[in-house]
C-alpha cells in the first residue's frame, strides 16, 4: 500500500525541549511539504523540499528545522525557539514540485505543550 | 496577492439535503489550479478534485459536483443528497503556476459541514 505515514500521532513537548516529527512516503514522490494547522484555520506552509538534500522555508519557518537525507523521509524538528508549537502538523508529498501538482497528505501529528 | 476565502464557517443540514460550499479565490496568475480537500474527524486531508484555470467545465463525481466560474473567481462544491459520512471540514485551496513556483497550496479557512441523521 502506497502512502504517507506520520509518527507519532500525539506528541507532548516540555518547555525548552526540541521534538522531531516523522514523515515517510513510499510513493516515490520528489517533493515533500510540512504544514501547520491551528484550530479553525487553514493550513500554513512551514518548509518544503523539492529534491533530496534541498529544502526551502515556507511562510512560517521560524522555530522549525528540517532535513531531507533520503527521498522518502522528511522529518520536522520543532525547536525551543518556537514559542507557540501547539498545533496539528501535516506532511504532504507530490510527484514533483511546481504549481498544479496534487499534494497527498499523511494522517498528521498533534503536538501539545506540557 | 493570492487568497482563498471560504465565507461559510459552519453549515448544518439534515441527511438527504443538498448543500453547497462556497469558495472564492484571488490570484494575479493566468494559470492556476484549484483543489478541494476533505478533512474527516481523523484529521487526514483527503484529496477530492483538482481543476486548472483553463478548464471551466463543471464536474460531477457521484454525489459530488463542482462549479468553476472564472468570471466570479469562484469554485463551489455541491454535495447532493448529503449523508452523515459527509460530515467533515472541507478546504478549498489554490496553487499558482508562476516561475519559481513552489507548489505551495494556499488554503481557505475551511467549512465545517455537519450532516444530521
PDB file of N, CA and C in Angstrom, chain A residues 4 9 33 35 37 40-45 48 50 59 88 90 97-108 110, chain B residues 33 35 37 39 41-47 50 89 91 95-98 100-110:
ATOM      1  N   UNK A   4       1.555   7.888   2.846  1.00  0.00           N
ATOM      2  CA  UNK A   4       2.380   8.728   3.700  1.00  0.00           C
ATOM      3  C   UNK A   4       2.078   8.376   5.144  1.00  0.00           C
ATOM      4  N   UNK A   9       1.338   9.905  16.576  1.00  0.00           N
ATOM      5  CA  UNK A   9       0.040  10.531  16.360  1.00  0.00           C
ATOM      6  C   UNK A   9      -0.139  11.714  17.301  1.00  0.00           C
ATOM      7  N   UNK A  33       6.315  18.322   1.807  1.00  0.00           N
ATOM      8  CA  UNK A  33       5.903  19.586   2.437  1.00  0.00           C
ATOM      9  C   UNK A  33       5.514  19.350   3.891  1.00  0.00           C
ATOM     10  N   UNK A  35       3.029  21.306   6.750  1.00  0.00           N
ATOM     11  CA  UNK A  35       2.059  22.345   7.019  1.00  0.00           C
ATOM     12  C   UNK A  35       1.691  22.323   8.498  1.00  0.00           C
ATOM     13  N   UNK A  37      -1.545  23.387  11.089  1.00  0.00           N
ATOM     14  CA  UNK A  37      -2.954  23.754  11.145  1.00  0.00           C
ATOM     15  C   UNK A  37      -3.312  24.138  12.570  1.00  0.00           C
ATOM     16  N   UNK A  40      -9.636  26.000  13.660  1.00  0.00           N
ATOM     17  CA  UNK A  40     -10.483  26.910  12.907  1.00  0.00           C
ATOM     18  C   UNK A  40      -9.791  27.644  11.780  1.00  0.00           C
ATOM     19  N   UNK A  41      -8.598  27.187  11.437  1.00  0.00           N
ATOM     20  CA  UNK A  41      -7.855  27.865  10.376  1.00  0.00           C
ATOM     21  C   UNK A  41      -7.430  26.885   9.301  1.00  0.00           C
ATOM     22  N   UNK A  42      -7.038  27.447   8.191  1.00  0.00           N
ATOM     23  CA  UNK A  42      -6.483  26.637   7.123  1.00  0.00           C
ATOM     24  C   UNK A  42      -5.048  26.247   7.435  1.00  0.00           C
ATOM     25  N   UNK A  43      -4.421  25.579   6.481  1.00  0.00           N
ATOM     26  CA  UNK A  43      -3.061  25.118   6.668  1.00  0.00           C
ATOM     27  C   UNK A  43      -2.070  26.175   6.196  1.00  0.00           C
ATOM     28  N   UNK A  44      -0.937  26.254   6.897  1.00  0.00           N
ATOM     29  CA  UNK A  44       0.120  27.181   6.501  1.00  0.00           C
ATOM     30  C   UNK A  44       1.415  26.413   6.294  1.00  0.00           C
ATOM     31  N   UNK A  45       2.165  26.788   5.280  1.00  0.00           N
ATOM     32  CA  UNK A  45       3.365  26.060   4.890  1.00  0.00           C
ATOM     33  C   UNK A  45       4.547  26.418   5.776  1.00  0.00           C
ATOM     34  N   UNK A  48       9.384  23.160   2.675  1.00  0.00           N
ATOM     35  CA  UNK A  48       9.169  22.220   1.596  1.00  0.00           C
ATOM     36  C   UNK A  48      10.505  21.798   1.012  1.00  0.00           C
ATOM     37  N   UNK A  50      12.155  20.050  -2.607  1.00  0.00           N
ATOM     38  CA  UNK A  50      11.900  19.654  -3.999  1.00  0.00           C
ATOM     39  C   UNK A  50      12.686  18.406  -4.374  1.00  0.00           C
ATOM     40  N   UNK A  59       6.139  29.836   4.704  1.00  0.00           N
ATOM     41  CA  UNK A  59       5.655  31.102   5.258  1.00  0.00           C
ATOM     42  C   UNK A  59       5.905  31.276   6.757  1.00  0.00           C
ATOM     43  N   UNK A  88      -1.679  21.128  14.931  1.00  0.00           N
ATOM     44  CA  UNK A  88      -1.758  19.866  14.195  1.00  0.00           C
ATOM     45  C   UNK A  88      -0.825  19.999  12.999  1.00  0.00           C
ATOM     46  N   UNK A  90       0.808  18.528   9.525  1.00  0.00           N
ATOM     47  CA  UNK A  90       0.519  17.636   8.407  1.00  0.00           C
ATOM     48  C   UNK A  90       1.657  17.643   7.412  1.00  0.00           C
ATOM     49  N   UNK A  97       7.609  19.131  -7.740  1.00  0.00           N
ATOM     50  CA  UNK A  97       7.239  20.419  -7.179  1.00  0.00           C
ATOM     51  C   UNK A  97       6.695  21.289  -8.301  1.00  0.00           C
ATOM     52  N   UNK A  98       6.205  22.446  -7.976  1.00  0.00           N
ATOM     53  CA  UNK A  98       5.680  23.325  -9.010  1.00  0.00           C
ATOM     54  C   UNK A  98       4.179  23.432  -8.931  1.00  0.00           C
ATOM     55  N   UNK A  99       3.681  24.528  -9.449  1.00  0.00           N
ATOM     56  CA  UNK A  99       2.266  24.778  -9.366  1.00  0.00           C
ATOM     57  C   UNK A  99       1.425  23.711 -10.038  1.00  0.00           C
ATOM     58  N   UNK A 100       0.353  23.361  -9.400  1.00  0.00           N
ATOM     59  CA  UNK A 100      -0.588  22.454 -10.013  1.00  0.00           C
ATOM     60  C   UNK A 100      -0.450  21.000  -9.627  1.00  0.00           C
ATOM     61  N   UNK A 101       0.632  20.645  -8.988  1.00  0.00           N
ATOM     62  CA  UNK A 101       0.788  19.247  -8.581  1.00  0.00           C
ATOM     63  C   UNK A 101      -0.135  18.944  -7.407  1.00  0.00           C
ATOM     64  N   UNK A 102      -0.800  17.824  -7.480  1.00  0.00           N
ATOM     65  CA  UNK A 102      -1.665  17.420  -6.376  1.00  0.00           C
ATOM     66  C   UNK A 102      -0.816  16.947  -5.212  1.00  0.00           C
ATOM     67  N   UNK A 103      -1.107  17.466  -4.047  1.00  0.00           N
ATOM     68  CA  UNK A 103      -0.409  17.038  -2.838  1.00  0.00           C
ATOM     69  C   UNK A 103      -1.271  16.035  -2.081  1.00  0.00           C
ATOM     70  N   UNK A 104      -0.612  14.994  -1.597  1.00  0.00           N
ATOM     71  CA  UNK A 104      -1.273  13.944  -0.830  1.00  0.00           C
ATOM     72  C   UNK A 104      -0.760  14.015   0.598  1.00  0.00           C
ATOM     73  N   UNK A 105      -1.676  13.897   1.548  1.00  0.00           N
ATOM     74  CA  UNK A 105      -1.357  14.175   2.933  1.00  0.00           C
ATOM     75  C   UNK A 105      -1.294  12.918   3.795  1.00  0.00           C
ATOM     76  N   UNK A 106      -0.471  13.012   4.835  1.00  0.00           N
ATOM     77  CA  UNK A 106      -0.416  11.988   5.849  1.00  0.00           C
ATOM     78  C   UNK A 106      -1.491  12.211   6.899  1.00  0.00           C
ATOM     79  N   UNK A 107      -1.554  11.349   7.917  1.00  0.00           N
ATOM     80  CA  UNK A 107      -2.608  11.428   8.924  1.00  0.00           C
ATOM     81  C   UNK A 107      -2.400  12.504   9.978  1.00  0.00           C
ATOM     82  N   UNK A 108      -1.215  13.096  10.030  1.00  0.00           N
ATOM     83  CA  UNK A 108      -0.977  14.206  10.942  1.00  0.00           C
ATOM     84  C   UNK A 108      -0.433  13.803  12.295  1.00  0.00           C
ATOM     85  N   UNK A 110      -0.419  15.524  16.257  1.00  0.00           N
ATOM     86  CA  UNK A 110      -0.917  16.601  17.113  1.00  0.00           C
ATOM     87  C   UNK A 110       0.111  16.850  18.207  1.00  0.00           C
TER      88      UNK A 110
ATOM     89  N   UNK B  33      -4.354  26.599 -10.308  1.00  0.00           N
ATOM     90  CA  UNK B  33      -5.043  25.336 -10.059  1.00  0.00           C
ATOM     91  C   UNK B  33      -5.841  25.463  -8.774  1.00  0.00           C
ATOM     92  N   UNK B  35      -8.197  23.307  -5.837  1.00  0.00           N
ATOM     93  CA  UNK B  35      -8.364  21.991  -5.221  1.00  0.00           C
ATOM     94  C   UNK B  35      -9.459  22.055  -4.156  1.00  0.00           C
ATOM     95  N   UNK B  37     -10.253  19.634  -0.661  1.00  0.00           N
ATOM     96  CA  UNK B  37      -9.864  18.536   0.217  1.00  0.00           C
ATOM     97  C   UNK B  37     -10.922  18.366   1.296  1.00  0.00           C
ATOM     98  N   UNK B  39     -11.450  16.925   5.232  1.00  0.00           N
ATOM     99  CA  UNK B  39     -10.756  16.543   6.458  1.00  0.00           C
ATOM    100  C   UNK B  39     -11.767  15.939   7.429  1.00  0.00           C
ATOM    101  N   UNK B  41     -12.985  13.710  10.845  1.00  0.00           N
ATOM    102  CA  UNK B  41     -12.524  13.845  12.240  1.00  0.00           C
ATOM    103  C   UNK B  41     -11.164  13.198  12.509  1.00  0.00           C
ATOM    104  N   UNK B  42     -10.778  12.222  11.747  1.00  0.00           N
ATOM    105  CA  UNK B  42      -9.474  11.581  11.948  1.00  0.00           C
ATOM    106  C   UNK B  42      -8.320  12.544  11.673  1.00  0.00           C
ATOM    107  N   UNK B  43      -8.544  13.583  10.871  1.00  0.00           N
ATOM    108  CA  UNK B  43      -7.543  14.618  10.667  1.00  0.00           C
ATOM    109  C   UNK B  43      -6.828  14.599   9.323  1.00  0.00           C
ATOM    110  N   UNK B  44      -6.781  13.468   8.673  1.00  0.00           N
ATOM    111  CA  UNK B  44      -6.053  13.391   7.404  1.00  0.00           C
ATOM    112  C   UNK B  44      -6.807  14.140   6.309  1.00  0.00           C
ATOM    113  N   UNK B  45      -6.105  14.890   5.484  1.00  0.00           N
ATOM    114  CA  UNK B  45      -6.736  15.575   4.364  1.00  0.00           C
ATOM    115  C   UNK B  45      -6.860  14.613   3.191  1.00  0.00           C
ATOM    116  N   UNK B  46      -8.067  14.503   2.669  1.00  0.00           N
ATOM    117  CA  UNK B  46      -8.333  13.605   1.550  1.00  0.00           C
ATOM    118  C   UNK B  46      -8.568  14.446   0.307  1.00  0.00           C
ATOM    119  N   UNK B  47      -7.805  14.186  -0.739  1.00  0.00           N
ATOM    120  CA  UNK B  47      -7.927  14.921  -1.984  1.00  0.00           C
ATOM    121  C   UNK B  47      -9.244  14.570  -2.668  1.00  0.00           C
ATOM    122  N   UNK B  50      -8.987  18.386  -8.478  1.00  0.00           N
ATOM    123  CA  UNK B  50      -8.044  19.383  -8.972  1.00  0.00           C
ATOM    124  C   UNK B  50      -8.592  19.923 -10.282  1.00  0.00           C
ATOM    125  N   UNK B  89     -14.585  18.693   7.722  1.00  0.00           N
ATOM    126  CA  UNK B  89     -14.172  20.049   7.341  1.00  0.00           C
ATOM    127  C   UNK B  89     -13.693  19.983   5.902  1.00  0.00           C
ATOM    128  N   UNK B  91     -11.841  21.940   2.715  1.00  0.00           N
ATOM    129  CA  UNK B  91     -10.928  23.037   2.382  1.00  0.00           C
ATOM    130  C   UNK B  91     -10.850  23.223   0.885  1.00  0.00           C
ATOM    131  N   UNK B  95      -3.238  26.919  -6.096  1.00  0.00           N
ATOM    132  CA  UNK B  95      -1.811  26.791  -6.390  1.00  0.00           C
ATOM    133  C   UNK B  95      -1.530  27.552  -7.673  1.00  0.00           C
ATOM    134  N   UNK B  96      -0.496  28.374  -7.656  1.00  0.00           N
ATOM    135  CA  UNK B  96      -0.177  29.172  -8.837  1.00  0.00           C
ATOM    136  C   UNK B  96       0.922  28.516  -9.649  1.00  0.00           C
ATOM    137  N   UNK B  97       0.987  28.908 -10.913  1.00  0.00           N
ATOM    138  CA  UNK B  97       1.900  28.257 -11.842  1.00  0.00           C
ATOM    139  C   UNK B  97       3.085  29.131 -12.214  1.00  0.00           C
ATOM    140  N   UNK B  98       3.244  30.285 -11.564  1.00  0.00           N
ATOM    141  CA  UNK B  98       4.277  31.225 -11.946  1.00  0.00           C
ATOM    142  C   UNK B  98       5.670  30.645 -11.853  1.00  0.00           C
ATOM    143  N   UNK B 100       9.332  29.715 -10.818  1.00  0.00           N
ATOM    144  CA  UNK B 100       9.867  29.532  -9.477  1.00  0.00           C
ATOM    145  C   UNK B 100       8.825  29.113  -8.475  1.00  0.00           C
ATOM    146  N   UNK B 101       7.681  28.720  -8.976  1.00  0.00           N
ATOM    147  CA  UNK B 101       6.606  28.368  -8.052  1.00  0.00           C
ATOM    148  C   UNK B 101       6.968  27.158  -7.220  1.00  0.00           C
ATOM    149  N   UNK B 102       6.625  27.224  -5.968  1.00  0.00           N
ATOM    150  CA  UNK B 102       6.991  26.152  -5.053  1.00  0.00           C
ATOM    151  C   UNK B 102       5.986  25.028  -5.039  1.00  0.00           C
ATOM    152  N   UNK B 103       4.840  25.258  -5.610  1.00  0.00           N
ATOM    153  CA  UNK B 103       3.779  24.276  -5.477  1.00  0.00           C
ATOM    154  C   UNK B 103       2.983  24.468  -4.208  1.00  0.00           C
ATOM    155  N   UNK B 104       3.287  25.555  -3.479  1.00  0.00           N
ATOM    156  CA  UNK B 104       2.590  25.800  -2.224  1.00  0.00           C
ATOM    157  C   UNK B 104       1.092  25.892  -2.441  1.00  0.00           C
ATOM    158  N   UNK B 105       0.352  25.254  -1.570  1.00  0.00           N
ATOM    159  CA  UNK B 105      -1.102  25.371  -1.585  1.00  0.00           C
ATOM    160  C   UNK B 105      -1.509  26.490  -0.633  1.00  0.00           C
ATOM    161  N   UNK B 106      -2.361  27.357  -1.124  1.00  0.00           N
ATOM    162  CA  UNK B 106      -2.923  28.415  -0.289  1.00  0.00           C
ATOM    163  C   UNK B 106      -4.330  27.993   0.069  1.00  0.00           C
ATOM    164  N   UNK B 107      -4.547  27.798   1.354  1.00  0.00           N
ATOM    165  CA  UNK B 107      -5.811  27.235   1.812  1.00  0.00           C
ATOM    166  C   UNK B 107      -6.775  28.312   2.286  1.00  0.00           C
ATOM    167  N   UNK B 108      -8.057  28.032   2.105  1.00  0.00           N
ATOM    168  CA  UNK B 108      -9.084  28.805   2.794  1.00  0.00           C
ATOM    169  C   UNK B 108      -9.163  28.336   4.238  1.00  0.00           C
ATOM    170  N   UNK B 109     -10.013  28.982   5.000  1.00  0.00           N
ATOM    171  CA  UNK B 109     -10.116  28.673   6.426  1.00  0.00           C
ATOM    172  C   UNK B 109     -10.896  27.399   6.692  1.00  0.00           C
ATOM    173  N   UNK B 110     -11.556  26.881   5.685  1.00  0.00           N
ATOM    174  CA  UNK B 110     -12.317  25.658   5.843  1.00  0.00           C
ATOM    175  C   UNK B 110     -13.765  25.900   6.223  1.00  0.00           C
TER     176      UNK B 110
END
